[in-house]
Short mmCIF file of C-alpha atoms in Angstrom, two decimals:
data_model
loop_
_atom_site.label_atom_id
_atom_site.label_comp_id
_atom_site.label_asym_id
_atom_site.label_seq_id
_atom_site.Cartn_x
_atom_site.Cartn_y
_atom_site.Cartn_z
CA UNK A 1 -35.08 88.89 -25.12
CA UNK A 2 -31.31 88.89 -24.77
CA UNK A 3 -30.08 92.44 -24.23
CA UNK A 4 -26.45 93.46 -24.55
CA UNK A 5 -26.12 97.22 -24.68
CA UNK A 6 -22.36 96.80 -25.05
CA UNK A 7 -23.02 95.75 -28.66
CA UNK A 8 -24.64 99.15 -29.23
CA UNK A 9 -22.10 101.12 -27.18
CA UNK A 10 -21.10 103.48 -30.00
CA UNK A 11 -24.68 104.40 -30.89
CA UNK A 12 -25.66 104.51 -27.22
CA UNK A 13 -22.91 107.04 -26.48
CA UNK A 14 -23.55 109.16 -29.57
CA UNK A 15 -27.32 109.20 -29.89
CA UNK A 16 -28.99 108.60 -26.51
CA UNK A 17 -30.67 111.84 -25.46
CA UNK A 18 -30.13 113.46 -22.06
CA UNK A 19 -33.08 114.14 -19.81
CA UNK A 20 -34.33 117.74 -19.91
CA UNK A 21 -33.43 120.39 -17.35
CA UNK A 22 -37.03 120.30 -16.10
CA UNK A 23 -36.25 117.05 -14.27
CA UNK A 24 -33.58 118.73 -12.13
CA UNK A 25 -35.87 121.66 -11.40
CA UNK A 26 -38.61 119.26 -10.30
CA UNK A 27 -36.23 117.29 -8.08
CA UNK A 28 -34.94 120.49 -6.47
CA UNK A 29 -38.50 121.64 -5.81
CA UNK A 30 -39.02 118.39 -3.88
CA UNK A 31 -35.94 118.88 -1.75
CA UNK A 32 -33.58 116.51 -3.55
CA UNK A 33 -30.07 117.93 -3.30
CA UNK A 34 -27.03 116.81 -5.28
CA UNK A 35 -24.60 119.74 -5.30
CA UNK A 36 -21.61 118.74 -3.17
CA UNK A 37 -23.24 115.38 -2.42
CA UNK A 38 -21.94 111.89 -3.14
CA UNK A 39 -24.31 110.24 -5.59
CA UNK A 40 -24.31 106.63 -6.76
CA UNK A 41 -25.71 106.21 -10.29
CA UNK A 42 -26.86 102.62 -10.77
CA UNK A 43 -26.65 101.23 -14.31
CA UNK A 44 -24.77 104.32 -15.43
CA UNK A 45 -24.22 103.08 -19.00
CA UNK A 46 -22.25 105.58 -21.06
CA UNK A 47 -22.40 108.11 -18.23
CA UNK A 48 -25.12 110.31 -19.71
CA UNK A 49 -26.96 110.98 -16.44
CA UNK A 50 -23.77 110.78 -14.39
CA UNK A 51 -22.42 113.73 -16.40
CA UNK A 52 -25.63 115.68 -15.93
CA UNK A 53 -25.24 115.22 -12.17
CA UNK A 54 -21.51 115.98 -12.15
CA UNK A 55 -21.99 119.17 -14.18
CA UNK A 56 -24.41 120.29 -11.45
CA UNK A 57 -21.88 119.78 -8.69
CA UNK A 58 -22.43 116.18 -7.57
CA UNK A 59 -19.61 113.76 -6.74
CA UNK A 60 -20.73 110.80 -8.82
CA UNK A 61 -19.88 107.11 -8.71
CA UNK A 62 -21.31 105.21 -11.68
CA UNK A 63 -22.04 101.51 -11.29
CA UNK A 64 -21.98 99.71 -14.65
CA UNK A 65 -21.42 96.02 -15.54
CA UNK A 66 -20.43 96.61 -19.19
CA UNK A 67 -16.78 97.54 -19.77
CA UNK A 68 -17.70 98.65 -23.29
CA UNK A 69 -20.16 101.20 -21.91
CA UNK A 70 -17.70 102.36 -19.26
CA UNK A 71 -15.11 102.89 -21.99
CA UNK A 72 -17.56 105.08 -23.89
CA UNK A 73 -18.43 106.92 -20.67
CA UNK A 74 -14.78 107.77 -19.95
CA UNK A 75 -14.22 108.99 -23.52
CA UNK A 76 -17.35 111.14 -23.37
CA UNK A 77 -16.31 112.55 -19.98
CA UNK A 78 -12.98 113.64 -21.46
CA UNK A 79 -14.70 115.17 -24.46
CA UNK A 80 -16.89 117.27 -22.15
CA UNK A 81 -14.03 118.16 -19.82
CA UNK A 82 -15.37 116.16 -16.88
CA UNK A 83 -12.83 114.23 -14.83
CA UNK A 84 -14.60 113.82 -11.48
CA UNK A 85 -16.78 110.75 -12.13
CA UNK A 86 -15.61 107.39 -10.79
CA UNK A 87 -16.90 104.32 -12.63
CA UNK A 88 -17.06 100.93 -10.94
CA UNK A 89 -17.33 97.83 -13.12
CA UNK A 90 -20.00 95.95 -11.17
CA UNK A 91 -23.65 95.00 -11.21
CA UNK A 92 -26.14 97.03 -9.19
CA UNK A 93 -26.99 93.81 -7.37
CA UNK A 94 -23.54 93.25 -5.88
CA UNK A 95 -21.40 96.42 -6.01
CA UNK A 96 -19.51 97.22 -2.82
CA UNK A 97 -18.51 100.74 -1.82
CA UNK A 98 -17.11 102.10 1.44
CA UNK A 99 -19.45 104.03 3.69
CA UNK A 100 -23.02 105.14 3.12
CA UNK A 101 -24.45 107.56 0.59
CA UNK A 102 -27.27 110.13 0.66
CA UNK A 103 -28.51 109.76 -2.91
CA UNK A 104 -28.87 106.98 -5.50
CA UNK A 105 -30.17 107.27 -9.05
CA UNK A 106 -31.32 104.66 -11.54
CA UNK A 107 -32.17 106.13 -14.93
CA UNK A 108 -33.63 103.91 -17.68
CA UNK A 109 -32.23 100.96 -15.73
CA UNK A 110 -34.46 99.62 -12.93
CA UNK A 111 -36.36 97.28 -15.26
CA UNK A 112 -33.12 95.43 -16.09
CA UNK A 113 -32.23 94.73 -12.45
CA UNK A 114 -32.86 91.78 -10.18
CA UNK A 115 -34.92 94.26 -8.23
CA UNK A 116 -35.03 92.83 -4.72
CA UNK A 117 -31.29 92.14 -4.75
CA UNK A 118 -30.64 95.70 -5.88
CA UNK A 119 -32.93 97.07 -3.17
CA UNK A 120 -31.09 95.12 -0.48
CA UNK A 121 -27.72 96.29 -1.77
CA UNK A 122 -28.93 99.87 -2.10
CA UNK A 123 -30.22 100.10 1.48
CA UNK A 124 -26.98 98.50 2.73
CA UNK A 125 -25.19 101.53 1.25
CA UNK A 126 -27.82 104.22 1.93
CA UNK A 127 -27.80 106.73 4.75
CA UNK A 128 -30.96 106.72 6.91
CA UNK A 129 -33.13 109.43 5.41
CA UNK A 130 -31.31 109.17 2.10
CA UNK A 131 -33.08 109.03 -1.24
CA UNK A 132 -33.23 106.94 -4.38
CA UNK A 133 -34.51 108.47 -7.61
CA UNK A 134 -35.83 106.06 -10.23
CA UNK A 135 -36.46 107.48 -13.70
CA UNK A 136 -37.59 106.00 -16.97
CA UNK A 137 -38.24 107.73 -20.27
CA UNK A 138 -39.88 106.66 -23.52
CA UNK A 139 -40.77 108.21 -26.83
CA UNK A 140 -44.53 108.31 -27.33
CA UNK A 141 -45.93 106.05 -30.05
CA UNK A 142 -48.27 108.40 -31.90
CA UNK A 143 -45.85 110.61 -33.89
CA UNK A 144 -45.24 110.01 -37.60
CA UNK A 145 -41.60 109.17 -36.84
CA UNK A 146 -42.56 106.60 -34.21
CA UNK A 147 -45.18 104.98 -36.41
CA UNK A 148 -42.75 104.76 -39.34
CA UNK A 149 -40.15 103.25 -37.04
CA UNK A 150 -42.49 100.54 -35.74
CA UNK A 151 -43.52 99.70 -39.31
CA UNK A 152 -39.94 99.28 -40.52
CA UNK A 153 -38.62 97.43 -37.46
CA UNK A 154 -41.50 94.94 -37.49
CA UNK A 155 -40.97 94.32 -41.19
CA UNK A 156 -37.64 92.73 -40.20
CA UNK A 157 -39.44 90.44 -37.71
CA UNK A 158 -37.92 92.24 -34.74
CA UNK A 159 -40.25 92.03 -31.75
CA UNK A 160 -41.20 95.33 -30.15
CA UNK A 161 -42.50 95.12 -26.63
CA UNK A 162 -42.05 96.32 -23.07
CA UNK A 163 -38.40 96.23 -21.99
CA UNK A 164 -37.15 94.00 -19.18
CA UNK A 165 -39.51 93.56 -16.26
CA UNK A 166 -42.00 96.01 -17.76
CA UNK A 167 -43.23 92.93 -19.61
CA UNK A 168 -44.18 91.15 -16.37
CA UNK A 169 -47.42 93.06 -15.83
CA UNK A 170 -49.61 95.60 -17.62
CA UNK A 171 -50.63 97.33 -14.40
CA UNK A 172 -48.95 100.72 -14.07
CA UNK A 173 -48.67 103.44 -11.48
CA UNK A 174 -47.03 106.66 -12.65
CA UNK A 175 -45.69 104.66 -15.61
CA UNK A 176 -44.01 101.99 -13.46
CA UNK A 177 -45.17 98.40 -12.84
CA UNK A 178 -47.41 98.34 -9.77
CA UNK A 179 -45.52 95.48 -8.00
CA UNK A 180 -42.39 97.63 -7.77
CA UNK A 181 -44.08 99.89 -5.23
CA UNK A 182 -44.78 97.04 -2.81
CA UNK A 183 -41.16 95.88 -3.18
CA UNK A 184 -39.87 99.33 -2.28
CA UNK A 185 -42.25 99.85 0.63
CA UNK A 186 -41.52 96.41 2.11
CA UNK A 187 -37.83 97.36 2.34
CA UNK A 188 -38.40 100.71 4.11
CA UNK A 189 -38.19 102.73 0.90
CA UNK A 190 -41.17 105.07 1.23
CA UNK A 191 -42.49 106.84 -1.86
CA UNK A 192 -41.77 110.52 -1.27
CA UNK A 193 -42.85 111.72 -4.71
CA UNK A 194 -43.99 110.47 -8.10
CA UNK A 195 -44.79 112.28 -11.32
CA UNK A 196 -44.69 112.21 -15.12
CA UNK A 197 -43.60 114.88 -17.55
CA UNK A 198 -43.99 115.19 -21.33
CA UNK A 199 -41.50 116.96 -23.57
CA UNK A 200 -40.52 117.06 -27.24
CA UNK A 201 -37.07 116.50 -28.70
CA UNK A 202 -35.75 117.37 -32.19
CA UNK A 203 -33.82 114.78 -34.21
CA UNK A 204 -32.26 114.73 -37.64
CA UNK A 205 -33.06 111.54 -39.51
CA UNK A 206 -29.58 110.20 -38.80
CA UNK A 207 -29.89 111.00 -35.09
CA UNK A 208 -33.25 109.28 -34.86
CA UNK A 209 -31.92 106.16 -36.56
CA UNK A 210 -28.95 106.17 -34.19
CA UNK A 211 -31.26 106.37 -31.18
CA UNK A 212 -33.33 103.47 -32.52
CA UNK A 213 -30.21 101.33 -33.03
CA UNK A 214 -29.47 101.79 -29.31
CA UNK A 215 -32.85 100.64 -27.95
CA UNK A 216 -33.27 97.23 -26.34
CA UNK A 217 -35.21 95.56 -29.14
CA UNK A 218 -32.39 96.29 -31.61
CA UNK A 219 -29.51 94.96 -29.49
CA UNK A 220 -30.17 91.30 -30.38
CA UNK A 221 -30.12 91.99 -34.13
CA UNK A 222 -26.94 91.22 -36.03
CA UNK A 223 -24.94 94.02 -37.63
CA UNK A 224 -26.27 93.35 -41.13
CA UNK A 225 -29.87 93.53 -39.93
CA UNK A 226 -29.18 96.73 -38.01
CA UNK A 227 -27.67 98.30 -41.16
CA UNK A 228 -30.64 97.16 -43.23
CA UNK A 229 -33.14 98.55 -40.73
CA UNK A 230 -31.29 101.87 -40.74
CA UNK A 231 -31.32 102.07 -44.54
CA UNK A 232 -35.02 101.24 -44.77
CA UNK A 233 -35.91 103.66 -42.01
CA UNK A 234 -33.91 106.49 -43.59
CA UNK A 235 -35.77 105.95 -46.86
CA UNK A 236 -39.10 105.95 -45.03
CA UNK A 237 -38.24 109.10 -43.07
CA UNK A 238 -37.22 110.95 -46.25
CA UNK A 239 -40.93 111.68 -46.79
CA UNK A 240 -41.05 113.59 -43.48
CA UNK A 241 -39.60 116.94 -42.41
CA UNK A 242 -35.78 116.99 -42.12
CA UNK A 243 -36.10 117.71 -38.39
CA UNK A 244 -38.33 115.30 -36.52
CA UNK A 245 -40.08 116.61 -33.43
CA UNK A 246 -40.76 113.53 -31.34
CA UNK A 247 -42.85 113.63 -28.14
CA UNK A 248 -41.32 111.89 -25.12
CA UNK A 249 -42.36 111.26 -21.53
CA UNK A 250 -40.39 110.52 -18.39
CA UNK A 251 -41.69 108.99 -15.17
CA UNK A 252 -40.09 109.60 -11.78
CA UNK A 253 -40.35 108.01 -8.35
CA UNK A 254 -38.46 109.46 -5.39
CA UNK A 255 -37.90 107.00 -2.54
CA UNK A 256 -36.81 107.89 1.00
CA UNK A 257 -35.01 105.27 3.06
CA UNK A 258 -36.64 105.09 6.48
CA UNK A 259 -34.65 102.17 7.83
CA UNK A 260 -31.62 102.22 10.08
CA UNK A 261 -27.90 102.10 9.43
CA UNK A 262 -27.58 98.85 11.40
#
């Protein structure tokens, strides 16, 4: 699958949902600190998680290869009155920053990376004893809204499947592909915590359609198909409540770098 989130930049910026406050509480309970810290957000996209960090006192550098997404991030930052985030137009595999950093995040992004190259670049920039937080989130498939969505999207012959390297194996640990853990451990990134958390989000029909237009399986569709899918889905959702309550789940792994600075 060819994925170009820049083509969905408008919908991505407008309709992608932030992660709930519970995540930050859970990280804090495990000793992950961000207030006053320099944090590198890998695959920062439209800056959604970068803003969540910045609003909690972090000094954030977002690494993002898509200029279209960075443009949306900067506009959203201004809209929310945030001017402290620095965005670097680079891939996670080959960004270069001065110095070393205590905390890295990768939210809804690790499965798009050349993972070993990113790991090597991350540890080249990470303080000994620093942390990397890897997060992914999905909507669960058993709600009426999700089932209606799958029905409509498949009717347009759009393939729905695991995104990126999630498709490489069915074996999972805490929601992540099992081979990732060996990759981390072999590069002195020790698993310091892992957990999953379920939550429910409300969407209007328009908001839900916007979120669906921003997901990976829709990015390869042409504009006409995307409009047609939206129209069909809106008609299908009209039989449901005006506010959709859609169950979601996020998975988290916290990694501690136990290598040296040399």
